[in-house]
PDB file of C-alpha atoms in Angstrom:
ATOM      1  CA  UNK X 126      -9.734   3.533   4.083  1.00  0.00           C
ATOM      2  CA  UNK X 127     -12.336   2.219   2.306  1.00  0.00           C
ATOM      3  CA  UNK X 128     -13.657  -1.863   2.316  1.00  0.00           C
ATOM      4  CA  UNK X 129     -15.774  -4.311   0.868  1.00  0.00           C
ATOM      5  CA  UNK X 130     -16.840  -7.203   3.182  1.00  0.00           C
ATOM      6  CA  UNK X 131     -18.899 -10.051   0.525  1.00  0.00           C
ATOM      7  CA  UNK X 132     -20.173 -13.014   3.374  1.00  0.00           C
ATOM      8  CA  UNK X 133     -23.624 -14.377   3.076  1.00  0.00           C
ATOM      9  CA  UNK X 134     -24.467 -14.936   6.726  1.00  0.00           C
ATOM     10  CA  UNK X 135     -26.356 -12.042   7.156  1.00  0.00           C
ATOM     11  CA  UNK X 136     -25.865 -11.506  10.954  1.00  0.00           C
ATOM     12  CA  UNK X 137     -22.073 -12.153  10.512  1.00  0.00           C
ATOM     13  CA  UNK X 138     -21.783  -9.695   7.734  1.00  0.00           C
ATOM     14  CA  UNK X 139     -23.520  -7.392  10.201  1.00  0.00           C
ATOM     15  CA  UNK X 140     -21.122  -8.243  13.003  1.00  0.00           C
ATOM     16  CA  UNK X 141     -18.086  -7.538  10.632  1.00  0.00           C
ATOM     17  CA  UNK X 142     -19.318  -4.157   9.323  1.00  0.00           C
ATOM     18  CA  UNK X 143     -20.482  -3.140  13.453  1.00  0.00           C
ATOM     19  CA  UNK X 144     -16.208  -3.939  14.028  1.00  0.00           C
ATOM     20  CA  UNK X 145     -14.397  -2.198  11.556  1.00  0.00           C
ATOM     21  CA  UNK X 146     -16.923   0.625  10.967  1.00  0.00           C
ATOM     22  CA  UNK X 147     -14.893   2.848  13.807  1.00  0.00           C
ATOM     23  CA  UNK X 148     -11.940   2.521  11.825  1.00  0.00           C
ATOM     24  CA  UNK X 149     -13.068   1.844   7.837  1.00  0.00           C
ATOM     25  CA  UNK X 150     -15.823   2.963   5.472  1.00  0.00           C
ATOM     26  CA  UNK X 151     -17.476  -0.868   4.842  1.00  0.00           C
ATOM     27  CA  UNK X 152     -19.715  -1.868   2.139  1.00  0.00           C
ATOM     28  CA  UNK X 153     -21.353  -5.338   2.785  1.00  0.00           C
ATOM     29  CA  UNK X 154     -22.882  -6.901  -0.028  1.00  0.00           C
ATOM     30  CA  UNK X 155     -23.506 -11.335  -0.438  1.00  0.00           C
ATOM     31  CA  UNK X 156     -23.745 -12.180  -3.841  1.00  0.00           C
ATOM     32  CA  UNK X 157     -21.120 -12.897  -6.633  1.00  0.00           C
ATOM     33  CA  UNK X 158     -21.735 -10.829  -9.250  1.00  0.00           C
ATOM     34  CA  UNK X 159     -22.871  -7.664  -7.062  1.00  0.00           C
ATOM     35  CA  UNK X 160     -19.631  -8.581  -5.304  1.00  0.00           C
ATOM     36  CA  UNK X 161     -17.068  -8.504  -8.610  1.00  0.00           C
ATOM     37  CA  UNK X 162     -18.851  -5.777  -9.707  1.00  0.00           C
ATOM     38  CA  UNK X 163     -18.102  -3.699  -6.700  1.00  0.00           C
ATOM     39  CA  UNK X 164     -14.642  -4.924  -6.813  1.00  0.00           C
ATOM     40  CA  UNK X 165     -13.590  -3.801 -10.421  1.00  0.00           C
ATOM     41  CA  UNK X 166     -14.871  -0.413  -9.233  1.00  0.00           C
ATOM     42  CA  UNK X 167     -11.381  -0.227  -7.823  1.00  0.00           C
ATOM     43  CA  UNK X 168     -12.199   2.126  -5.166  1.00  0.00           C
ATOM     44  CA  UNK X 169     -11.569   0.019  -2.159  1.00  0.00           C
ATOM     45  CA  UNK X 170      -8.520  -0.589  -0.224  1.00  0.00           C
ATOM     46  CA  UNK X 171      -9.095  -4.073   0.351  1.00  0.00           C
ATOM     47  CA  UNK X 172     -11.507  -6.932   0.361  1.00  0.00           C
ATOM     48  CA  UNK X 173     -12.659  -9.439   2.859  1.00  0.00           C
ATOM     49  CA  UNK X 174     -14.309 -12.542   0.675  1.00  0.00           C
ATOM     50  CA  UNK X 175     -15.931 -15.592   1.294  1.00  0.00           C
ATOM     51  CA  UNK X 176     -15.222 -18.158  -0.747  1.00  0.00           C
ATOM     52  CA  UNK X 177     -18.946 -19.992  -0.608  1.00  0.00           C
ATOM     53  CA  UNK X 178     -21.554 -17.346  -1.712  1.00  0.00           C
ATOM     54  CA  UNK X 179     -24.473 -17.325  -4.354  1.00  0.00           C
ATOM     55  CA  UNK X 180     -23.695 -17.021  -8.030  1.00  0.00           C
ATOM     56  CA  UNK X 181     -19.855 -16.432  -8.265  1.00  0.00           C
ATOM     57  CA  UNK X 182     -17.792 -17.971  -5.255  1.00  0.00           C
ATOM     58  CA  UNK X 183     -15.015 -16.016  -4.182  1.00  0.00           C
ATOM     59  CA  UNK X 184     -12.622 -18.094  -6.245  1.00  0.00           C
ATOM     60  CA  UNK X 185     -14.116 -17.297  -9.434  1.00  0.00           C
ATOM     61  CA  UNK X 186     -14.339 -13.740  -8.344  1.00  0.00           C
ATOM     62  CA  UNK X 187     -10.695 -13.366  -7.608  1.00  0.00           C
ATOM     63  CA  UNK X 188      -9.589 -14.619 -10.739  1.00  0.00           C
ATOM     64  CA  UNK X 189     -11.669 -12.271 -12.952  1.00  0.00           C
ATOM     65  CA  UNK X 190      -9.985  -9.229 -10.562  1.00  0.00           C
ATOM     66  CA  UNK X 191      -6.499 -10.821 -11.100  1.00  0.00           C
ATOM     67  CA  UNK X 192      -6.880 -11.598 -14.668  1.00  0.00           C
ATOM     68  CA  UNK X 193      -8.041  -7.819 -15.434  1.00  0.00           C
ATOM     69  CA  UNK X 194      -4.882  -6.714 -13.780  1.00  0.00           C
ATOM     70  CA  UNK X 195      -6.511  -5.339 -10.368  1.00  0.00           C
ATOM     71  CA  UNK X 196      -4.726  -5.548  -7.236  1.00  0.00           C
ATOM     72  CA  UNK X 197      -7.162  -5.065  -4.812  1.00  0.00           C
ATOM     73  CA  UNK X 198      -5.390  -7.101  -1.362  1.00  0.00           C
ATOM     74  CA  UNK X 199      -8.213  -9.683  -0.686  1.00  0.00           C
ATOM     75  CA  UNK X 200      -8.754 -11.694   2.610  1.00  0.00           C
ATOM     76  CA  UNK X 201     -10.162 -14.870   2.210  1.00  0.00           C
ATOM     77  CA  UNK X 202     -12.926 -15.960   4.858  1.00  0.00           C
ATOM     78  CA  UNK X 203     -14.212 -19.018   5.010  1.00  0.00           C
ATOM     79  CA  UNK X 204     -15.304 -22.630   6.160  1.00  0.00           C
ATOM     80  CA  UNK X 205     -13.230 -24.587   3.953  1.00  0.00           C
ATOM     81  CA  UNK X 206      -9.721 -24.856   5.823  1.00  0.00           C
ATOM     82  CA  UNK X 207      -8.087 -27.898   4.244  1.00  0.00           C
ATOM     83  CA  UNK X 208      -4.871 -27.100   2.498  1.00  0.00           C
ATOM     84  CA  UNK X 209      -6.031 -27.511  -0.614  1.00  0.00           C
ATOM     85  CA  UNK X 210      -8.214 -24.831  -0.584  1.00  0.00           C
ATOM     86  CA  UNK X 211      -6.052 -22.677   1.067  1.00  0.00           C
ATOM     87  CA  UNK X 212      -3.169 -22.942  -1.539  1.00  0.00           C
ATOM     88  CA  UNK X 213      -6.103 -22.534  -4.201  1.00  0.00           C
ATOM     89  CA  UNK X 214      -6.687 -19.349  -2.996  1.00  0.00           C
ATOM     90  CA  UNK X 215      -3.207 -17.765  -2.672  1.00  0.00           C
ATOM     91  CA  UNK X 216      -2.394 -18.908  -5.870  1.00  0.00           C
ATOM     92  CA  UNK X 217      -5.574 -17.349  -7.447  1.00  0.00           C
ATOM     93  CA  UNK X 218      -3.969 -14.189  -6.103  1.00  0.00           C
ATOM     94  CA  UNK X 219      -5.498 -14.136  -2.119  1.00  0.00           C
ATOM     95  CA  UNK X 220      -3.406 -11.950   0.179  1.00  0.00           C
ATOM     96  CA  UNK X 221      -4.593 -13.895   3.152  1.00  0.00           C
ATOM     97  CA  UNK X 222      -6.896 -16.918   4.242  1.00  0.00           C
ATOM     98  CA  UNK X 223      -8.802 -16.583   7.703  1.00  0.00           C
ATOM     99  CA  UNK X 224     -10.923 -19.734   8.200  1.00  0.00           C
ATOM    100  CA  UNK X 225     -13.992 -19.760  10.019  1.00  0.00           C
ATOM    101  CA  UNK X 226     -14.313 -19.260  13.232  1.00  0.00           C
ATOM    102  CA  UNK X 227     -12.641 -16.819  13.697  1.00  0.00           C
ATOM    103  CA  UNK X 228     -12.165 -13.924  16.364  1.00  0.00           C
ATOM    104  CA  UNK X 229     -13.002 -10.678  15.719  1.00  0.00           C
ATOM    105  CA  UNK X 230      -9.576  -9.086  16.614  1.00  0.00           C
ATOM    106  CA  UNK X 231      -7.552 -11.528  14.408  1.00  0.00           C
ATOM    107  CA  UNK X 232      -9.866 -10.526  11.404  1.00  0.00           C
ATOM    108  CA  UNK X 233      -9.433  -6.587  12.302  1.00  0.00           C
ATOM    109  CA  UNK X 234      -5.172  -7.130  12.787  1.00  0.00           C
ATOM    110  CA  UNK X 235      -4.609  -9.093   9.039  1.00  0.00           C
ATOM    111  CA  UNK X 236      -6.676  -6.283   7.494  1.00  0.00           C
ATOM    112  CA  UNK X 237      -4.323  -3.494   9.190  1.00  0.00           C
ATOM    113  CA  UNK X 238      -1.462  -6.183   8.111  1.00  0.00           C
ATOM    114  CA  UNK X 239      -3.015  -6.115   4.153  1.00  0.00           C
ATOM    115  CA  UNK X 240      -3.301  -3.123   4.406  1.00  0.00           C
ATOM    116  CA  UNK X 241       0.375  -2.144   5.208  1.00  0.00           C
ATOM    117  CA  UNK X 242       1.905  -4.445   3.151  1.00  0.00           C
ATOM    118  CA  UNK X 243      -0.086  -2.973   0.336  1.00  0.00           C
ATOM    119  CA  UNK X 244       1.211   0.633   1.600  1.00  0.00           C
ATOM    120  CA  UNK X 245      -2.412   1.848   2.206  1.00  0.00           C
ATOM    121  CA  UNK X 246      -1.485   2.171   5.808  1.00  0.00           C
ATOM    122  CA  UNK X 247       1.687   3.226   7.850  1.00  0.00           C
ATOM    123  CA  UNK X 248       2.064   1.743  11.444  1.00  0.00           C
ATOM    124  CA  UNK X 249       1.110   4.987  12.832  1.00  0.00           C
ATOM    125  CA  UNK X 250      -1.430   5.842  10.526  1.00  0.00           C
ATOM    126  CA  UNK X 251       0.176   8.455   8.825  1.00  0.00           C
ATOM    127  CA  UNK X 252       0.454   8.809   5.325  1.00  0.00           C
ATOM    128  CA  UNK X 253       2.389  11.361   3.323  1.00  0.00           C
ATOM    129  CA  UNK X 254       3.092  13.395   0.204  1.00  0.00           C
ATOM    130  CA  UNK X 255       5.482  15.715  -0.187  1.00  0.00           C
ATOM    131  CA  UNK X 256       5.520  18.310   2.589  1.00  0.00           C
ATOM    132  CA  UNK X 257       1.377  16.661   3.016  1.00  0.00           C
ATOM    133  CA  UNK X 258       1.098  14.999   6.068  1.00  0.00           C
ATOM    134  CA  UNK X 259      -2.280  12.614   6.882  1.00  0.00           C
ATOM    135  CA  UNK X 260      -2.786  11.426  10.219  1.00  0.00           C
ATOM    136  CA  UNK X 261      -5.682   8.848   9.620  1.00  0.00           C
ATOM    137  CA  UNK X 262      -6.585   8.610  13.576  1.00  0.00           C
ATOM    138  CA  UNK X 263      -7.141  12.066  14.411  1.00  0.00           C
ATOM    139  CA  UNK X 264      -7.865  12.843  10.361  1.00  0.00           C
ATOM    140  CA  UNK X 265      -5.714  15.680  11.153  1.00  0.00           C
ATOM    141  CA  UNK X 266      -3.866  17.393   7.867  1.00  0.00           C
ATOM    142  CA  UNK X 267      -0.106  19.410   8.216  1.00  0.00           C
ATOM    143  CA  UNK X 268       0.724  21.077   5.062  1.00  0.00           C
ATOM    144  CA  UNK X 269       4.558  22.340   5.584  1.00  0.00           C
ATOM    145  CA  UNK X 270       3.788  20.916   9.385  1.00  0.00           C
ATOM    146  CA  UNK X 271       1.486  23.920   9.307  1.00  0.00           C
ATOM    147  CA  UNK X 272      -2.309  22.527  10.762  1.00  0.00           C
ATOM    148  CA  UNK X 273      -4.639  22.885   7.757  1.00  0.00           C
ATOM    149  CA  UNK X 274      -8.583  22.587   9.067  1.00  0.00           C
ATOM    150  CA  UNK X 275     -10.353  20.297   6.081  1.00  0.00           C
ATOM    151  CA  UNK X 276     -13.951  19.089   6.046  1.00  0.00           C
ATOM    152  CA  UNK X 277     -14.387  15.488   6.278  1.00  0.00           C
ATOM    153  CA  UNK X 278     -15.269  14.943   2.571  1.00  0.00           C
ATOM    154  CA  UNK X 279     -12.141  17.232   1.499  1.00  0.00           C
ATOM    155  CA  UNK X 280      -9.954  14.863   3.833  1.00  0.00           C
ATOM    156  CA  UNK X 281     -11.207  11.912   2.168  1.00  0.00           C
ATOM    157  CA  UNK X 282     -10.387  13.208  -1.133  1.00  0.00           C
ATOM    158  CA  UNK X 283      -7.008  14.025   0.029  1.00  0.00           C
ATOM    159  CA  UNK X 284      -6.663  10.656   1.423  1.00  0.00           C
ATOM    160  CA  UNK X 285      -7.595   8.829  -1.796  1.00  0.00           C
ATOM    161  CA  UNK X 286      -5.614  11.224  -4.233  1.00  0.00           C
ATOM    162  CA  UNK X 287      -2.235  10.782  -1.729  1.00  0.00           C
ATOM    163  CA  UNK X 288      -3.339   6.901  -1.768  1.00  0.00           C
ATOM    164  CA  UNK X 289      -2.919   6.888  -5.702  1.00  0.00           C
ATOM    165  CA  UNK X 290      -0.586   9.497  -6.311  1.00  0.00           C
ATOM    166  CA  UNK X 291       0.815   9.136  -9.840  1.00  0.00           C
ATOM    167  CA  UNK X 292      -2.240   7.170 -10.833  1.00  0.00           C
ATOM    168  CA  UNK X 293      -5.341   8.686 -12.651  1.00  0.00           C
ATOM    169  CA  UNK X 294      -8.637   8.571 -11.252  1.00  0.00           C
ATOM    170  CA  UNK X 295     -11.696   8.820 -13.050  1.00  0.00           C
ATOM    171  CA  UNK X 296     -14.690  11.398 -11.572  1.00  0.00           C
ATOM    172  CA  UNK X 297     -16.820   7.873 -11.169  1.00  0.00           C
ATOM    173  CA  UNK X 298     -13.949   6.693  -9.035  1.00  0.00           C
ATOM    174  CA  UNK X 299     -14.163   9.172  -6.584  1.00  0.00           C
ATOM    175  CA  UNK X 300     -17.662   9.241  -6.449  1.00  0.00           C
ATOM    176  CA  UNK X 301     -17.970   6.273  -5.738  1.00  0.00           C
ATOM    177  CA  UNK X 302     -15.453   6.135  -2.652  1.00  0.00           C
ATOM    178  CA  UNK X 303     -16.565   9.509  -0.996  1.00  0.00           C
ATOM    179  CA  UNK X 304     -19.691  10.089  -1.242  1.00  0.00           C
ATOM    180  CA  UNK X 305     -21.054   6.200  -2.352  1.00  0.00           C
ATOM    181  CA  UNK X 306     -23.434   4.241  -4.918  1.00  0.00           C
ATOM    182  CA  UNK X 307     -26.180   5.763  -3.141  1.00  0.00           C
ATOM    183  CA  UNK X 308     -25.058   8.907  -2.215  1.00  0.00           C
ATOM    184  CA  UNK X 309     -28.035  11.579  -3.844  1.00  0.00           C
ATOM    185  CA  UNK X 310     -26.094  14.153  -5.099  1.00  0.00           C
ATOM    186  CA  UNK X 311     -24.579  13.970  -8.442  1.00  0.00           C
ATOM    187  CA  UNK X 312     -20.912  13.655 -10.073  1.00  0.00           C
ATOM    188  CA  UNK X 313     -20.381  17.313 -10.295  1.00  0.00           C
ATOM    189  CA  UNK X 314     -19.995  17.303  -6.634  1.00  0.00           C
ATOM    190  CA  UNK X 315     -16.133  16.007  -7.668  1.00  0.00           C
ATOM    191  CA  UNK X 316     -15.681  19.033  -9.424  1.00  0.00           C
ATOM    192  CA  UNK X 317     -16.869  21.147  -6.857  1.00  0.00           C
ATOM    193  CA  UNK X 318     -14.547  19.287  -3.833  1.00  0.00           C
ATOM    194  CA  UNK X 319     -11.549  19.420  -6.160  1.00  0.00           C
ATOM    195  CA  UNK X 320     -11.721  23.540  -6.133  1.00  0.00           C
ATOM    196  CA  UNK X 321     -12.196  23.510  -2.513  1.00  0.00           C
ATOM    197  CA  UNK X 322      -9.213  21.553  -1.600  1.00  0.00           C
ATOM    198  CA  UNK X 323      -6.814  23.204  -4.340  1.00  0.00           C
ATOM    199  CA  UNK X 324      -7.706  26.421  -2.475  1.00  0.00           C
ATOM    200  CA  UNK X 325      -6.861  24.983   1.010  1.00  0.00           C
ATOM    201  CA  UNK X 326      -3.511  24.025  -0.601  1.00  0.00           C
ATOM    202  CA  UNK X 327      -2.821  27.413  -2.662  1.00  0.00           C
ATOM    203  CA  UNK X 328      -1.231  29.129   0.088  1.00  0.00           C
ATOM    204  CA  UNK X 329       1.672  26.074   0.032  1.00  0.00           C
ATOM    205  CA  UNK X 330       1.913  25.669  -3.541  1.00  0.00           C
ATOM    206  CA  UNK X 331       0.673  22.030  -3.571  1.00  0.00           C
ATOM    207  CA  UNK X 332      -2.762  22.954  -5.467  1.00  0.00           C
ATOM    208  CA  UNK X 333      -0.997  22.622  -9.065  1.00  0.00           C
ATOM    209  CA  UNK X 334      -0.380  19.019  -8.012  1.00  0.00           C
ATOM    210  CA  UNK X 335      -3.632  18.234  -8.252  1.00  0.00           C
ATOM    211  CA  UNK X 336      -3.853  17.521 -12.026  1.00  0.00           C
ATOM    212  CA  UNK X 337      -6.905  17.732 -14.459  1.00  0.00           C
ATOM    213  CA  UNK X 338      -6.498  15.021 -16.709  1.00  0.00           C
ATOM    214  CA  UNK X 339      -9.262  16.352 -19.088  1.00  0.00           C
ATOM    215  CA  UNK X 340     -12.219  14.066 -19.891  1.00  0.00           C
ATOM    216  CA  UNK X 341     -10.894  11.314 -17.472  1.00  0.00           C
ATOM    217  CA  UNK X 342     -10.549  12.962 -13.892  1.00  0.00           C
ATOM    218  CA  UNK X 343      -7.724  13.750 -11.864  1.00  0.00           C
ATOM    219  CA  UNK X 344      -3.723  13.002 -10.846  1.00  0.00           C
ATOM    220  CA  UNK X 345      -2.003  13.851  -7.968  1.00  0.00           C
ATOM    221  CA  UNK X 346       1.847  14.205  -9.311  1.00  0.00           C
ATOM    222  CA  UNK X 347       3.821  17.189  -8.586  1.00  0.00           C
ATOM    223  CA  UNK X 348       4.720  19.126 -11.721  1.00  0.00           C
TER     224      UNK X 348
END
């Protein structure tokens, strides 16, 4: 799973990324327009947004996802906790609203709760495709309930493609969630991690699954 955490306060942005980091990939940025353009990268599995940062505040940024039809679950964190600005947010299309202060383990709990209502996550961290089998924990992979040893960067792939399955996802996309905005290698890497993982699936048939949508990038759907 990956997430975006947008808070200004440096050293609580810090303290946010140190929590979920054993159990999420985190990006952290504090500023608007770095933040929405992040977000309508649609490679993350939810947001965490403060509503008071510089440029765009976090109820303009919604509304620009909403309006341009992404669905993104986004957590709300913030200072402002009268009811007005709660009900602003949920009907700008906010998931949740966590008002500041907070504790740590509240904050880590409604993101596992976004994040299975959303059906990103399974109570026991599981998630499945066909006769695929992802246990997020242990990021251990059964094909056919047959153990199937993957790198981490091949898991991650799988993970995203079973995430989206029946959606297309563009070689940009999945740059940009596995390897990062500042990974240094280049696109072609994609190309190179989709082989690898249709061979790993050959031997159970799943590798045709894994469809080329030419130009555009890739579709997990099963034939």
């Amino acid at each position: 799973m990956r997430l975006l955490v947008v808070e200004d306060n440096l050293p609580l942005k810090e303290s946010i990324i140190q929590i979920l980091v054993d159990e999420f990939k985190v990006d952290g940025v504090s500023e608007g327009e770095e933040a929405l353009f992040l977000a309508m990268q649609n490679i993350y599995d939810a947001i965490v947004l403060d509503v008071m940062i510089p440029g765009m505040d976090g109820f303009q940024i919604i509304e620009s996802m909403r309006k341009e039809g992404m669905k993104t679950p986004v957590l709300f964190l913030t200072a402002r906790d009268s009811l007005e600005d709660r009900v602003q947010g949920l009907e700008l299309g906010g998931d949740d609203y966590l008002t500041k202060p907070f504790q740590m383990a509240e904050l880590k709990a409604r993101i596992r709760a976004l994040l299975r209502r959303s059906g990103s996550l399974t109570t026991d961290h599981t998630l499945k495709y066909r006769g695929i089998q992802l246990v997020g924990k242990e990021q251990e992979t059964l094909v056919d309930l047959v153990p199937v040893k993957l790198t981490l960067k091949q898991y991650e792939l799988l993970e995203y493609l079973v995430q989206n399955k029946g959606i297309i996802l563009t070689k940009e996309q999945i740059y940009d969630r596995i390897w990062g905005f500042e990974s240094d290698t280049t696109i072609l890497v994609v190309e190179v991690f989709v082989h690898h993982l249709r061979k790993k699936l050959e031997p159970f048939g799943y590798h045709k699954d894994i469809q080329t949508i030419r130009g555009v990038g890739y579709m997990l759907k099963e034939q």
